[in-house]
Coordinates of N, CA and C and ligand atoms in Angstrom, one line a residue:
M1 N 11.1 -10.3 19.5 CA 10.4 -11.2 20.4 C 9.5 -12.2 19.6
V2 N 9.6 -13.4 19.9 CA 8.9 -14.5 19.2 C 7.6 -14.7 19.9
V3 N 6.5 -14.7 19.1 CA 5.2 -15.0 19.7 C 4.7 -16.3 19.1
T4 N 4.4 -17.3 19.9 CA 3.9 -18.6 19.4 C 2.5 -18.8 19.9
A5 N 1.7 -19.3 19.0 CA 0.3 -19.6 19.4 C 0.3 -21.0 20.0
D6 N -0.3 -21.2 21.1 CA -0.4 -22.5 21.7 C -1.5 -23.4 21.0
P7 N -1.1 -24.6 20.5 CA -2.1 -25.4 19.8 C -3.4 -25.7 20.6
A8 N -3.2 -25.7 21.9 CA -4.4 -26.0 22.8 C -5.3 -24.8 23.0
G9 N -5.0 -23.8 22.2 CA -5.9 -22.6 22.3 C -5.7 -21.7 23.5
M10 N -4.6 -21.9 24.1 CA -4.2 -21.0 25.2 C -3.7 -19.7 24.6
P11 N -3.7 -18.6 25.4 CA -3.2 -17.3 24.9 C -1.8 -17.5 24.4
P12 N -1.3 -16.7 23.4 CA 0.0 -16.8 22.9 C 1.1 -16.6 24.1
V13 N 2.1 -17.4 24.0 CA 3.2 -17.3 24.9 C 4.3 -16.5 24.3
R14 N 4.8 -15.5 25.0 CA 6.0 -14.8 24.5 C 7.2 -15.5 24.9
A15 N 7.9 -16.0 23.9 CA 9.2 -16.7 24.2 C 10.3 -15.7 24.3
A16 N 11.3 -16.1 25.1 CA 12.5 -15.3 25.3 C 12.3 -13.9 25.7
A17 N 11.2 -13.6 26.4 CA 11.0 -12.3 27.0 C 12.1 -12.0 27.9
P18 N 12.6 -10.7 27.9 CA 13.7 -10.4 28.8 C 13.3 -10.6 30.3
A19 N 14.2 -11.1 31.1 CA 13.9 -11.3 32.5 C 13.9 -10.0 33.2
I20 N 14.7 -9.1 32.7 CA 14.9 -7.8 33.4 C 15.0 -6.7 32.3
I21 N 14.3 -5.6 32.5 CA 14.4 -4.4 31.7 C 14.5 -3.2 32.5
L22 N 15.6 -2.4 32.3 CA 15.7 -1.1 33.0 C 15.7 -0.1 31.9
S23 N 14.9 0.9 32.0 CA 15.0 2.0 31.1 C 15.1 3.4 31.7
D24 N 16.2 4.0 31.4 CA 16.6 5.3 31.9 C 16.3 5.4 33.4
V25 N 16.9 4.5 34.1 CA 16.7 4.4 35.6 C 17.6 5.4 36.3
M26 N 17.0 6.2 37.2 CA 17.8 7.1 38.1 C 17.5 6.7 39.5
R27 N 18.5 6.8 40.4 CA 18.2 6.7 41.8 C 19.0 7.8 42.5
V28 N 18.3 8.7 43.1 CA 18.9 9.8 43.8 C 18.6 9.6 45.3
F29 N 19.6 9.6 46.1 CA 19.4 9.6 47.6 C 19.5 11.1 48.1
R30 N 18.5 11.4 48.9 CA 18.6 12.8 49.5 C 18.6 12.6 51.0
E31 N 19.6 13.2 51.6 CA 19.7 13.2 53.1 C 20.1 14.6 53.5
A32 N 19.2 15.2 54.3 CA 19.3 16.6 54.6 C 19.5 17.4 53.3
D33 N 20.6 18.1 53.2 CA 20.8 18.9 52.0 C 21.8 18.2 51.0
I34 N 22.1 16.9 51.3 CA 23.1 16.3 50.5 C 22.4 15.3 49.5
E35 N 22.7 15.5 48.2 CA 22.1 14.6 47.2 C 23.2 13.7 46.6
T36 N 22.9 12.4 46.6 CA 23.8 11.5 45.9 C 23.1 10.9 44.8
I37 N 23.7 11.0 43.6 CA 23.1 10.3 42.4 C 23.7 9.0 42.3
A38 N 23.0 7.9 42.8 CA 23.6 6.6 42.8 C 23.5 5.9 41.4
L39 N 22.4 6.1 40.7 CA 22.3 5.6 39.3 C 21.8 6.8 38.4
R40 N 22.5 7.0 37.3 CA 22.1 8.1 36.5 C 21.9 7.7 35.0
G41 N 20.7 7.1 34.8 CA 20.3 6.8 33.5 C 20.8 5.4 33.0
I42 N 20.3 4.4 33.7 CA 20.7 3.0 33.3 C 19.7 2.4 32.3
D43 N 20.2 2.0 31.2 CA 19.4 1.2 30.2 C 20.0 -0.2 30.1
L44 N 19.1 -1.2 30.3 CA 19.7 -2.5 30.3 C 18.6 -3.5 30.0
E45 N 18.9 -4.5 29.2 CA 17.9 -5.6 29.0 C 18.7 -6.9 29.3
I46 N 18.1 -7.8 30.1 CA 18.8 -9.0 30.4 C 17.9 -10.2 30.0
P47 N 18.2 -11.0 29.0 CA 17.4 -12.1 28.6 C 17.3 -13.1 29.7
A48 N 16.2 -13.9 29.7 CA 16.1 -15.0 30.7 C 17.3 -15.9 30.5
G49 N 17.9 -16.3 31.6 CA 18.9 -17.3 31.6 C 20.3 -16.8 31.5
E50 N 20.5 -15.5 31.3 CA 21.8 -14.9 31.1 C 22.5 -14.8 32.5
F51 N 23.8 -14.9 32.5 CA 24.7 -14.7 33.7 C 25.4 -13.4 33.4
V52 N 25.1 -12.4 34.2 CA 25.7 -11.0 34.1 C 26.5 -10.7 35.3
A53 N 27.7 -10.3 35.1 CA 28.5 -9.8 36.2 C 28.5 -8.3 36.1
I54 N 28.3 -7.7 37.3 CA 28.3 -6.2 37.4 C 29.5 -5.8 38.2
M55 N 30.5 -5.2 37.5 CA 31.7 -4.8 38.1 C 31.7 -3.3 38.4
G56 N 32.6 -2.9 39.2 CA 32.7 -1.4 39.4 C 33.2 -1.2 40.9
R57 N 34.0 -0.2 41.1 CA 34.5 0.0 42.4 C 33.4 0.4 43.4
S58 N 33.8 0.4 44.6 CA 32.9 0.7 45.7 C 32.3 2.1 45.5
G59 N 30.9 2.1 45.6 CA 30.2 3.4 45.5 C 29.8 3.6 44.1
S60 N 30.0 2.7 43.1 CA 29.6 2.9 41.7 C 28.1 2.6 41.5
G61 N 27.4 2.0 42.4 CA 26.0 1.9 42.3 C 25.5 0.4 42.1
K62 N 26.4 -0.5 42.4 CA 26.1 -2.0 42.2 C 24.9 -2.4 43.1
S63 N 25.1 -2.1 44.4 CA 24.1 -2.6 45.4 C 22.8 -1.9 45.1
T64 N 22.8 -0.6 44.8 CA 21.6 0.2 44.5 C 20.8 -0.5 43.4
L65 N 21.6 -0.9 42.3 CA 20.9 -1.5 41.2 C 20.2 -2.8 41.6
L66 N 20.9 -3.7 42.4 CA 20.4 -4.9 42.8 C 19.1 -4.7 43.7
Q67 N 19.2 -3.7 44.6 CA 18.1 -3.4 45.5 C 16.8 -3.1 44.7
L68 N 17.0 -2.3 43.6 CA 15.9 -2.0 42.7 C 15.3 -3.2 42.1
L69 N 16.2 -4.1 41.6 CA 15.7 -5.3 41.0 C 15.0 -6.3 41.9
A70 N 15.5 -6.2 43.2 CA 14.9 -7.1 44.2 C 13.5 -6.5 44.7
G71 N 13.2 -5.3 44.3 CA 11.9 -4.8 44.7 C 12.0 -4.2 46.1
S72 N 13.2 -4.1 46.7 CA 13.2 -3.5 48.0 C 13.5 -2.0 48.0
D73 N 13.6 -1.4 46.8 CA 13.8 0.0 46.7 C 13.1 0.4 45.3
R74 N 12.8 1.7 45.2 CA 12.2 2.2 44.0 C 13.1 3.2 43.3
P75 N 13.0 3.2 42.0 CA 13.8 4.2 41.2 C 13.2 5.6 41.4
T76 N 14.1 6.6 41.4 CA 13.6 8.0 41.5 C 12.9 8.4 40.1
A77 N 13.5 7.8 39.1 CA 12.9 8.0 37.7 C 13.2 6.8 36.9
G78 N 12.4 6.5 35.9 CA 12.7 5.4 34.9 C 11.9 4.2 35.3
R79 N 12.1 3.2 34.5 CA 11.2 2.0 34.6 C 12.1 0.7 34.9
V80 N 11.6 -0.1 35.9 CA 12.3 -1.3 36.2 C 11.2 -2.5 36.1
V81 N 11.5 -3.3 35.1 CA 10.6 -4.5 34.9 C 11.3 -5.8 35.2
V82 N 10.8 -6.6 36.1 CA 11.4 -7.8 36.5 C 10.4 -8.9 36.3
D83 N 10.7 -9.9 35.5 CA 9.9 -11.0 35.2 C 8.5 -10.6 34.9
G84 N 8.4 -9.6 34.1 CA 7.1 -9.1 33.6 C 6.4 -8.1 34.5
L85 N 6.9 -7.9 35.7 CA 6.2 -7.0 36.6 C 6.9 -5.6 36.6
D86 N 6.2 -4.6 36.4 CA 6.7 -3.2 36.4 C 6.9 -2.7 37.8
L87 N 8.1 -2.8 38.3 CA 8.3 -2.5 39.8 C 8.2 -1.1 40.1
S88 N 8.3 -0.2 39.0 CA 8.2 1.2 39.3 C 6.7 1.6 39.5
R89 N 5.8 0.7 39.2 CA 4.4 0.9 39.4 C 3.8 0.0 40.4
A90 N 4.4 -1.1 40.7 CA 3.8 -2.1 41.5 C 3.6 -1.6 43.0
D91 N 2.6 -2.0 43.6 CA 2.4 -1.7 45.0 C 3.3 -2.6 45.9
E92 N 3.3 -2.4 47.2 CA 4.1 -3.1 48.1 C 3.8 -4.6 48.1
R93 N 2.5 -4.9 48.0 CA 2.1 -6.3 48.0 C 2.6 -7.0 46.8
E94 N 2.5 -6.4 45.6 CA 3.0 -7.0 44.4 C 4.5 -7.2 44.4
R95 N 5.2 -6.2 45.0 CA 6.6 -6.3 45.1 C 7.1 -7.4 46.0
A96 N 6.4 -7.6 47.1 CA 6.7 -8.6 48.1 C 6.4 -10.0 47.4
A97 N 5.4 -10.1 46.6 CA 5.1 -11.4 46.0 C 6.2 -11.7 45.0
L98 N 6.7 -10.7 44.3 CA 7.8 -11.0 43.4 C 9.0 -11.5 44.1
R99 N 9.3 -10.9 45.2 CA 10.5 -11.3 46.0 C 10.3 -12.7 46.4
G100 N 9.1 -13.0 46.9 CA 8.9 -14.4 47.4 C 8.9 -15.4 46.3
R101 N 8.3 -15.1 45.1 CA 8.1 -16.2 44.2 C 9.2 -16.4 43.1
H102 N 9.8 -15.3 42.7 CA 10.6 -15.4 41.5 C 12.1 -15.0 41.7
V103 N 12.3 -14.1 42.7 CA 13.6 -13.6 42.8 C 14.3 -14.0 44.1
G104 N 15.5 -14.6 44.0 CA 16.3 -15.0 45.1 C 17.4 -14.1 45.3
I105 N 17.7 -13.7 46.5 CA 18.8 -12.8 46.8 C 19.8 -13.4 47.7
V106 N 21.1 -13.2 47.4 CA 22.2 -13.7 48.3 C 23.1 -12.5 48.6
F107 N 23.3 -12.2 49.8 CA 24.1 -11.0 50.2 C 25.4 -11.5 50.7
Q108 N 26.3 -10.5 50.8 CA 27.7 -10.7 51.3 C 27.7 -11.3 52.7
S109 N 26.8 -10.8 53.5 CA 26.9 -11.3 54.9 C 26.0 -12.5 55.2
G110 N 25.5 -13.1 54.1 CA 24.7 -14.3 54.2 C 23.3 -13.9 54.6
N111 N 22.3 -14.8 54.5 CA 21.0 -14.4 54.9 C 20.4 -15.5 55.7
L112 N 21.2 -16.1 56.6 CA 20.7 -17.2 57.4 C 20.2 -16.7 58.8
V113 N 19.3 -17.5 59.3 CA 18.8 -17.2 60.7 C 19.8 -17.9 61.7
P114 N 20.4 -17.1 62.6 CA 21.5 -17.7 63.4 C 21.1 -18.8 64.3
F115 N 19.8 -18.7 64.8 CA 19.4 -19.7 65.8 C 18.8 -21.0 65.2
L116 N 18.7 -21.0 63.9 CA 18.2 -22.2 63.2 C 19.4 -23.0 62.6
D117 N 19.2 -24.4 62.6 CA 20.3 -25.1 61.9 C 20.1 -25.0 60.4
L118 N 21.0 -25.6 59.6 CA 21.0 -25.4 58.2 C 19.7 -25.9 57.5
E119 N 19.3 -27.2 58.0 CA 18.2 -27.8 57.4 C 16.9 -26.9 57.7
E120 N 16.8 -26.3 58.9 CA 15.7 -25.5 59.2 C 15.8 -24.2 58.4
N121 N 17.0 -23.7 58.2 CA 17.1 -22.4 57.4 C 16.6 -22.7 56.0
V122 N 17.0 -23.8 55.4 CA 16.6 -24.0 54.0 C 15.1 -24.2 53.9
R123 N 14.6 -24.9 54.9 CA 13.1 -25.1 54.9 C 12.4 -23.8 55.1
L124 N 12.9 -23.0 56.0 CA 12.2 -21.7 56.2 C 12.2 -20.9 54.9
A125 N 13.4 -20.8 54.3 CA 13.4 -20.0 53.0 C 12.4 -20.5 52.0
A126 N 12.3 -21.8 51.9 CA 11.3 -22.4 50.9 C 9.9 -22.1 51.3
E127 N 9.7 -22.1 52.6 CA 8.3 -21.9 53.1 C 7.9 -20.4 52.9
L128 N 8.9 -19.5 53.2 CA 8.6 -18.1 53.0 C 8.3 -17.8 51.6
A129 N 8.9 -18.6 50.7 CA 8.7 -18.3 49.2 C 7.4 -19.0 48.8
G130 N 6.7 -19.6 49.7 CA 5.4 -20.3 49.4 C 5.5 -21.7 48.8
R131 N 6.7 -22.3 48.9 CA 6.9 -23.6 48.4 C 7.6 -24.5 49.4
P132 N 6.8 -24.8 50.5 CA 7.4 -25.6 51.5 C 8.1 -26.9 51.1
I133 N 9.2 -27.3 51.7 CA 9.8 -28.6 51.3 C 10.0 -29.4 52.6
D134 N 10.2 -30.7 52.4 CA 10.4 -31.6 53.6 C 11.9 -31.7 54.0
R135 N 12.2 -32.4 55.0 CA 13.5 -32.4 55.5 C 14.5 -33.0 54.5
A136 N 13.9 -34.1 53.8 CA 14.8 -34.8 52.8 C 15.1 -33.8 51.7
A137 N 14.2 -33.0 51.2 CA 14.5 -32.1 50.1 C 15.5 -31.0 50.6
A138 N 15.3 -30.6 51.8 CA 16.3 -29.6 52.4 C 17.7 -30.2 52.4
R139 N 17.8 -31.5 52.7 CA 19.1 -32.1 52.7 C 19.7 -32.3 51.3
V140 N 18.8 -32.5 50.4 CA 19.3 -32.6 48.9 C 19.8 -31.3 48.5
S141 N 19.1 -30.2 48.9 CA 19.6 -28.9 48.6 C 20.9 -28.6 49.2
L142 N 21.1 -29.0 50.5 CA 22.4 -28.8 51.1 C 23.5 -29.6 50.5
A143 N 23.2 -30.9 50.2 CA 24.2 -31.7 49.5 C 24.6 -31.1 48.2
G144 N 23.7 -30.5 47.5 CA 24.0 -29.9 46.2 C 25.1 -28.8 46.3
V145 N 25.2 -28.2 47.5 CA 26.3 -27.2 47.6 C 27.4 -27.7 48.5
G146 N 27.5 -29.1 48.6 CA 28.6 -29.7 49.3 C 28.5 -29.6 50.8
L147 N 27.3 -29.5 51.4 CA 27.2 -29.4 52.8 C 26.5 -30.6 53.4
D148 N 26.6 -31.8 52.8 CA 26.0 -33.0 53.4 C 26.7 -33.3 54.7
G149 N 26.0 -33.7 55.7 CA 26.6 -33.9 57.0 C 26.6 -32.7 57.9
R150 N 26.2 -31.5 57.3 CA 26.2 -30.3 58.1 C 24.8 -29.8 58.4
E151 N 23.8 -30.7 58.2 CA 22.4 -30.2 58.3 C 22.1 -29.6 59.6
H152 N 22.7 -30.2 60.7 CA 22.3 -29.8 62.0 C 23.2 -28.8 62.7
R153 N 24.1 -28.2 61.9 CA 24.9 -27.1 62.4 C 24.2 -25.8 62.2
R154 N 24.5 -24.8 63.1 CA 24.0 -23.5 62.9 C 25.0 -22.7 62.1
P155 N 24.5 -21.6 61.5 CA 25.4 -20.8 60.7 C 26.7 -20.4 61.4
T156 N 26.7 -20.1 62.7 CA 27.9 -19.7 63.4 C 28.9 -20.8 63.6
Q157 N 28.4 -22.1 63.3 CA 29.3 -23.2 63.4 C 30.0 -23.6 62.1
L158 N 29.9 -22.6 61.2 CA 30.4 -22.9 59.8 C 31.5 -21.8 59.5
S159 N 32.3 -22.2 58.5 CA 33.3 -21.2 58.0 C 32.5 -20.2 57.1
G160 N 33.2 -19.1 56.7 CA 32.5 -18.1 55.9 C 32.1 -18.7 54.5
G161 N 32.9 -19.5 54.0 CA 32.6 -20.1 52.7 C 31.4 -21.1 52.8
E162 N 31.4 -21.8 53.9 CA 30.2 -22.7 54.1 C 28.9 -21.9 54.3
Q163 N 29.1 -20.8 55.1 CA 27.9 -20.0 55.3 C 27.3 -19.5 53.9
Q164 N 28.2 -19.1 53.1 CA 27.7 -18.6 51.8 C 27.1 -19.7 50.9
R165 N 27.7 -20.9 51.0 CA 27.1 -22.0 50.3 C 25.7 -22.4 50.9
A166 N 25.6 -22.3 52.2 CA 24.3 -22.6 52.8 C 23.3 -21.5 52.4
A167 N 23.7 -20.3 52.4 CA 22.8 -19.2 51.9 C 22.3 -19.5 50.5
L168 N 23.3 -20.0 49.7 CA 22.9 -20.3 48.3 C 21.9 -21.4 48.2
A169 N 22.2 -22.5 49.1 CA 21.2 -23.6 49.1 C 19.8 -23.1 49.5
A170 N 19.8 -22.2 50.5 CA 18.5 -21.7 50.9 C 17.8 -21.0 49.8
V171 N 18.5 -20.2 49.1 CA 17.9 -19.5 47.9 C 17.5 -20.4 46.8
L172 N 18.3 -21.4 46.6 CA 18.0 -22.4 45.5 C 16.8 -23.2 45.9
A173 N 16.6 -23.4 47.2 CA 15.4 -24.2 47.6 C 14.1 -23.5 47.3
T174 N 14.2 -22.2 47.0 CA 13.0 -21.5 46.6 C 12.7 -21.5 45.1
T175 N 13.6 -22.2 44.4 CA 13.6 -22.3 42.9 C 13.2 -21.0 42.2
P176 N 14.1 -20.0 42.4 CA 13.8 -18.7 41.8 C 14.1 -18.7 40.3
R177 N 13.5 -17.8 39.6 CA 13.8 -17.7 38.2 C 15.0 -16.7 38.0
I178 N 15.2 -15.9 39.0 CA 16.3 -14.9 39.0 C 17.0 -14.9 40.3
I179 N 18.4 -14.9 40.2 CA 19.1 -14.8 41.4 C 20.0 -13.6 41.4
L180 N 19.9 -12.8 42.4 CA 20.7 -11.6 42.6 C 21.7 -11.8 43.7
A181 N 23.0 -11.6 43.4 CA 24.0 -11.9 44.4 C 24.9 -10.7 44.5
D182 N 25.1 -10.2 45.8 CA 25.8 -9.0 46.0 C 27.1 -9.3 46.7
E183 N 28.2 -9.2 46.0 CA 29.6 -9.4 46.6 C 29.7 -10.6 47.5
V184 N 29.1 -11.7 47.0 CA 29.1 -12.9 47.8 C 30.4 -13.5 48.2
T185 N 31.4 -13.2 47.4 CA 32.8 -13.7 47.6 C 33.6 -12.7 48.4
G186 N 33.0 -11.5 48.7 CA 33.8 -10.4 49.3 C 34.6 -10.7 50.5
E187 N 34.1 -11.6 51.4 CA 34.8 -11.8 52.6 C 35.5 -13.2 52.6
L188 N 35.6 -13.8 51.5 CA 36.2 -15.1 51.4 C 37.7 -15.1 50.9
D189 N 38.5 -16.0 51.4 CA 39.8 -16.1 50.8 C 39.7 -16.6 49.4
S190 N 40.8 -16.5 48.6 CA 40.6 -16.6 47.2 C 40.3 -18.0 46.7
S191 N 40.8 -19.1 47.5 CA 40.5 -20.4 47.0 C 39.0 -20.8 47.4
T192 N 38.5 -20.3 48.5 CA 37.1 -20.5 48.9 C 36.2 -19.7 48.0
A193 N 36.7 -18.5 47.6 CA 35.9 -17.7 46.7 C 35.7 -18.5 45.3
R194 N 36.9 -19.0 44.9 CA 36.8 -19.7 43.6 C 35.9 -20.9 43.7
Q195 N 35.9 -21.7 44.8 CA 35.0 -22.8 44.9 C 33.5 -22.4 44.9
L196 N 33.2 -21.3 45.5 CA 31.9 -20.8 45.5 C 31.4 -20.4 44.1
L197 N 32.4 -19.7 43.4 CA 32.0 -19.3 42.1 C 31.9 -20.5 41.1
D198 N 32.7 -21.5 41.3 CA 32.5 -22.8 40.5 C 31.1 -23.3 40.8
L199 N 30.7 -23.3 42.0 CA 29.4 -23.8 42.4 C 28.3 -22.9 41.8
I200 N 28.4 -21.6 41.9 CA 27.4 -20.7 41.3 C 27.3 -20.9 39.8
G201 N 28.5 -21.1 39.2 CA 28.5 -21.3 37.7 C 27.8 -22.6 37.3
R202 N 28.0 -23.6 38.1 CA 27.4 -24.9 37.9 C 25.9 -24.8 38.0
V203 N 25.5 -24.2 39.1 CA 24.1 -24.1 39.4 C 23.4 -23.3 38.3
H204 N 24.1 -22.2 37.8 CA 23.5 -21.5 36.8 C 23.3 -22.3 35.5
R205 N 24.3 -23.1 35.2 CA 24.2 -24.0 34.0 C 23.1 -25.0 34.1
D206 N 23.0 -25.6 35.3 CA 22.1 -26.7 35.5 C 20.6 -26.2 35.6
A207 N 20.5 -25.1 36.3 CA 19.1 -24.6 36.6 C 18.6 -23.6 35.6
R208 N 19.6 -23.1 34.8 CA 19.2 -22.1 33.7 C 18.4 -20.9 34.2
M209 N 18.8 -20.4 35.4 CA 18.1 -19.2 35.8 C 18.9 -18.0 35.4
T210 N 18.3 -16.9 35.5 CA 19.0 -15.6 35.2 C 19.8 -15.3 36.5
L211 N 21.0 -14.9 36.3 CA 21.9 -14.6 37.4 C 22.6 -13.3 37.3
L212 N 22.5 -12.5 38.3 CA 23.2 -11.2 38.3 C 24.1 -11.2 39.5
L213 N 25.3 -10.9 39.3 CA 26.3 -11.0 40.3 C 27.1 -9.7 40.4
A214 N 27.0 -8.9 41.5 CA 27.8 -7.7 41.6 C 29.0 -8.2 42.3
T215 N 30.2 -7.7 41.8 CA 31.4 -8.2 42.4 C 32.6 -7.3 42.0
H216 N 33.6 -7.4 42.9 CA 34.9 -6.7 42.6 C 35.8 -7.7 41.9
D217 N 35.5 -9.0 42.0 CA 36.4 -10.1 41.7 C 36.5 -10.3 40.2
P218 N 37.6 -10.1 39.6 CA 37.7 -10.2 38.1 C 37.6 -11.7 37.7
N219 N 37.8 -12.6 38.6 CA 37.6 -14.1 38.3 C 36.2 -14.4 38.0
V220 N 35.3 -13.7 38.6 CA 33.8 -13.9 38.4 C 33.5 -13.5 36.9
A221 N 34.1 -12.4 36.5 CA 33.7 -11.9 35.2 C 34.0 -12.9 34.1
E222 N 35.0 -13.6 34.3 CA 35.4 -14.6 33.2 C 34.4 -15.7 33.0
R223 N 33.6 -15.9 34.0 CA 32.6 -17.0 33.9 C 31.3 -16.5 33.4
A224 N 31.1 -15.2 33.4 CA 29.8 -14.6 33.0 C 29.6 -14.6 31.5
D225 N 28.3 -14.5 31.1 CA 28.0 -14.3 29.7 C 28.4 -12.9 29.3
R226 N 28.1 -12.0 30.2 CA 28.3 -10.6 29.9 C 28.8 -9.9 31.1
V227 N 29.7 -8.9 30.9 CA 30.3 -8.2 32.0 C 30.0 -6.7 31.8
L228 N 29.3 -6.1 32.8 CA 29.0 -4.7 32.7 C 29.9 -4.0 33.7
E229 N 30.4 -2.8 33.4 CA 31.1 -2.0 34.3 C 30.4 -0.8 34.7
L230 N 30.1 -0.6 36.0 CA 29.5 0.7 36.4 C 30.5 1.6 36.9
R231 N 30.3 2.9 36.6 CA 31.2 4.0 37.2 C 30.3 5.2 37.4
D232 N 30.3 5.6 38.7 CA 29.5 6.8 39.0 C 28.0 6.7 38.6
G233 N 27.5 5.5 38.7 CA 26.1 5.3 38.4 C 25.7 5.1 36.9
R234 N 26.8 5.0 36.1 CA 26.5 4.7 34.7 C 27.2 3.5 34.2
I235 N 26.6 2.8 33.2 CA 27.3 1.7 32.6 C 28.3 2.2 31.6
V236 N 29.6 2.0 31.9 CA 30.6 2.6 31.0 C 31.2 1.6 30.1
S237 N 31.0 0.3 30.3 CA 31.5 -0.7 29.3 C 30.7 -1.9 29.5
E238 N 30.8 -2.7 28.4 CA 30.1 -4.0 28.3 C 30.9 -4.9 27.5
R239 N 31.1 -6.1 28.0 CA 31.9 -7.1 27.1 C 31.4 -8.5 27.3
R240 N 31.7 -9.4 26.4 CA 31.3 -10.8 26.5 C 32.6 -11.6 26.5
P241 N 32.9 -12.1 27.7 CA 34.2 -12.8 27.8 C 34.4 -14.0 26.9
R242 N 33.2 -14.7 26.5 CA 33.4 -15.9 25.7 C 32.7 -15.7 24.4
Ligands
ADP301 N1 20.6 4.6 51.6 C1 21.5 5.4 51.0 N2 21.5 6.8 51.4 C2 22.3 7.6 50.9 N3 23.3 7.3 49.9 C3 23.3 6.0 49.5 C4 22.5 5.0 50.1 N4 22.8 3.9 49.5 C5 23.8 4.1 48.6 N5 24.1 5.4 48.7 C6 25.2 6.1 47.9 O1 25.0 5.7 46.5 C7 26.2 5.5 45.8 C8 26.2 4.0 45.3 O2 26.2 3.1 46.4 P1 26.2 1.6 46.2 O3 25.1 1.2 45.3 O4 26.1 1.0 47.6 O5 27.6 1.2 45.5 P2 28.4 -0.1 45.4 O6 27.5 -1.3 45.8 O7 28.8 -0.2 44.0 O8 29.5 0.0 46.4 C9 27.3 5.7 46.9 O9 27.7 7.0 46.7 C10 26.6 5.6 48.2 O10 27.2 6.3 49.2
MG302 MG1 27.7 -2.7 47.3

């Protein structure tokens, strides 16, 4: 870790601090007398700006991992640090603040409010993150994902691919430092999926945020800086496609 002193006498800034640190993370679900070990000892460091694809078949623990990073769930054991905040210790207020300010989440089923049009959805997302934007800025965000002219449609008046792009625009409008995406191409046909991935790849390059994408799709993996494979709650392989 590089520590540089600021000439203006500010406290030292830690450069290239990891965006995400997981150490020996376990997540066990207990329902009645059934115990499911969803994550069993995950160790992982992700530097700021990295694009990581998390592969693995259904049930391997991908969504559980993303939920922990999003601060919407807690590990049974181990440490989860996101953007400098130790989520395994943080209280609900701190975790909510992290979700609002730094971490954007895109789910498979989209995260749009059905009775608001796209412009309103994008503005709402930005407002909830504490950074309200005006209509023009919302339109810029929508145009950035190829949805210019669709501002006044509701999510139900869009195709699946358009809904995912709109969800991405809403998340980007919050200018997150970290984006977590869970199977966002899961319900799309292959050419629409490819377009969405091109878009996500471009956004990642332009905005230089940290990006974690859980996916079944091997095409995603080829665009990532690093590909992790989960099996039964463990990281069983790691490679760098480029
Ligand atoms: N809320 C829950 N309650 C009980 N078991 C769960 C819960 N969430 C996930 N699991 C179990 O944990 C394991 C990992 O699930 P998940 O993280 O959703 O996998 P993936 O996203 O890779 O398909 C699975 O066996 C799943 O059934
Ligand atoms: Mg999942």
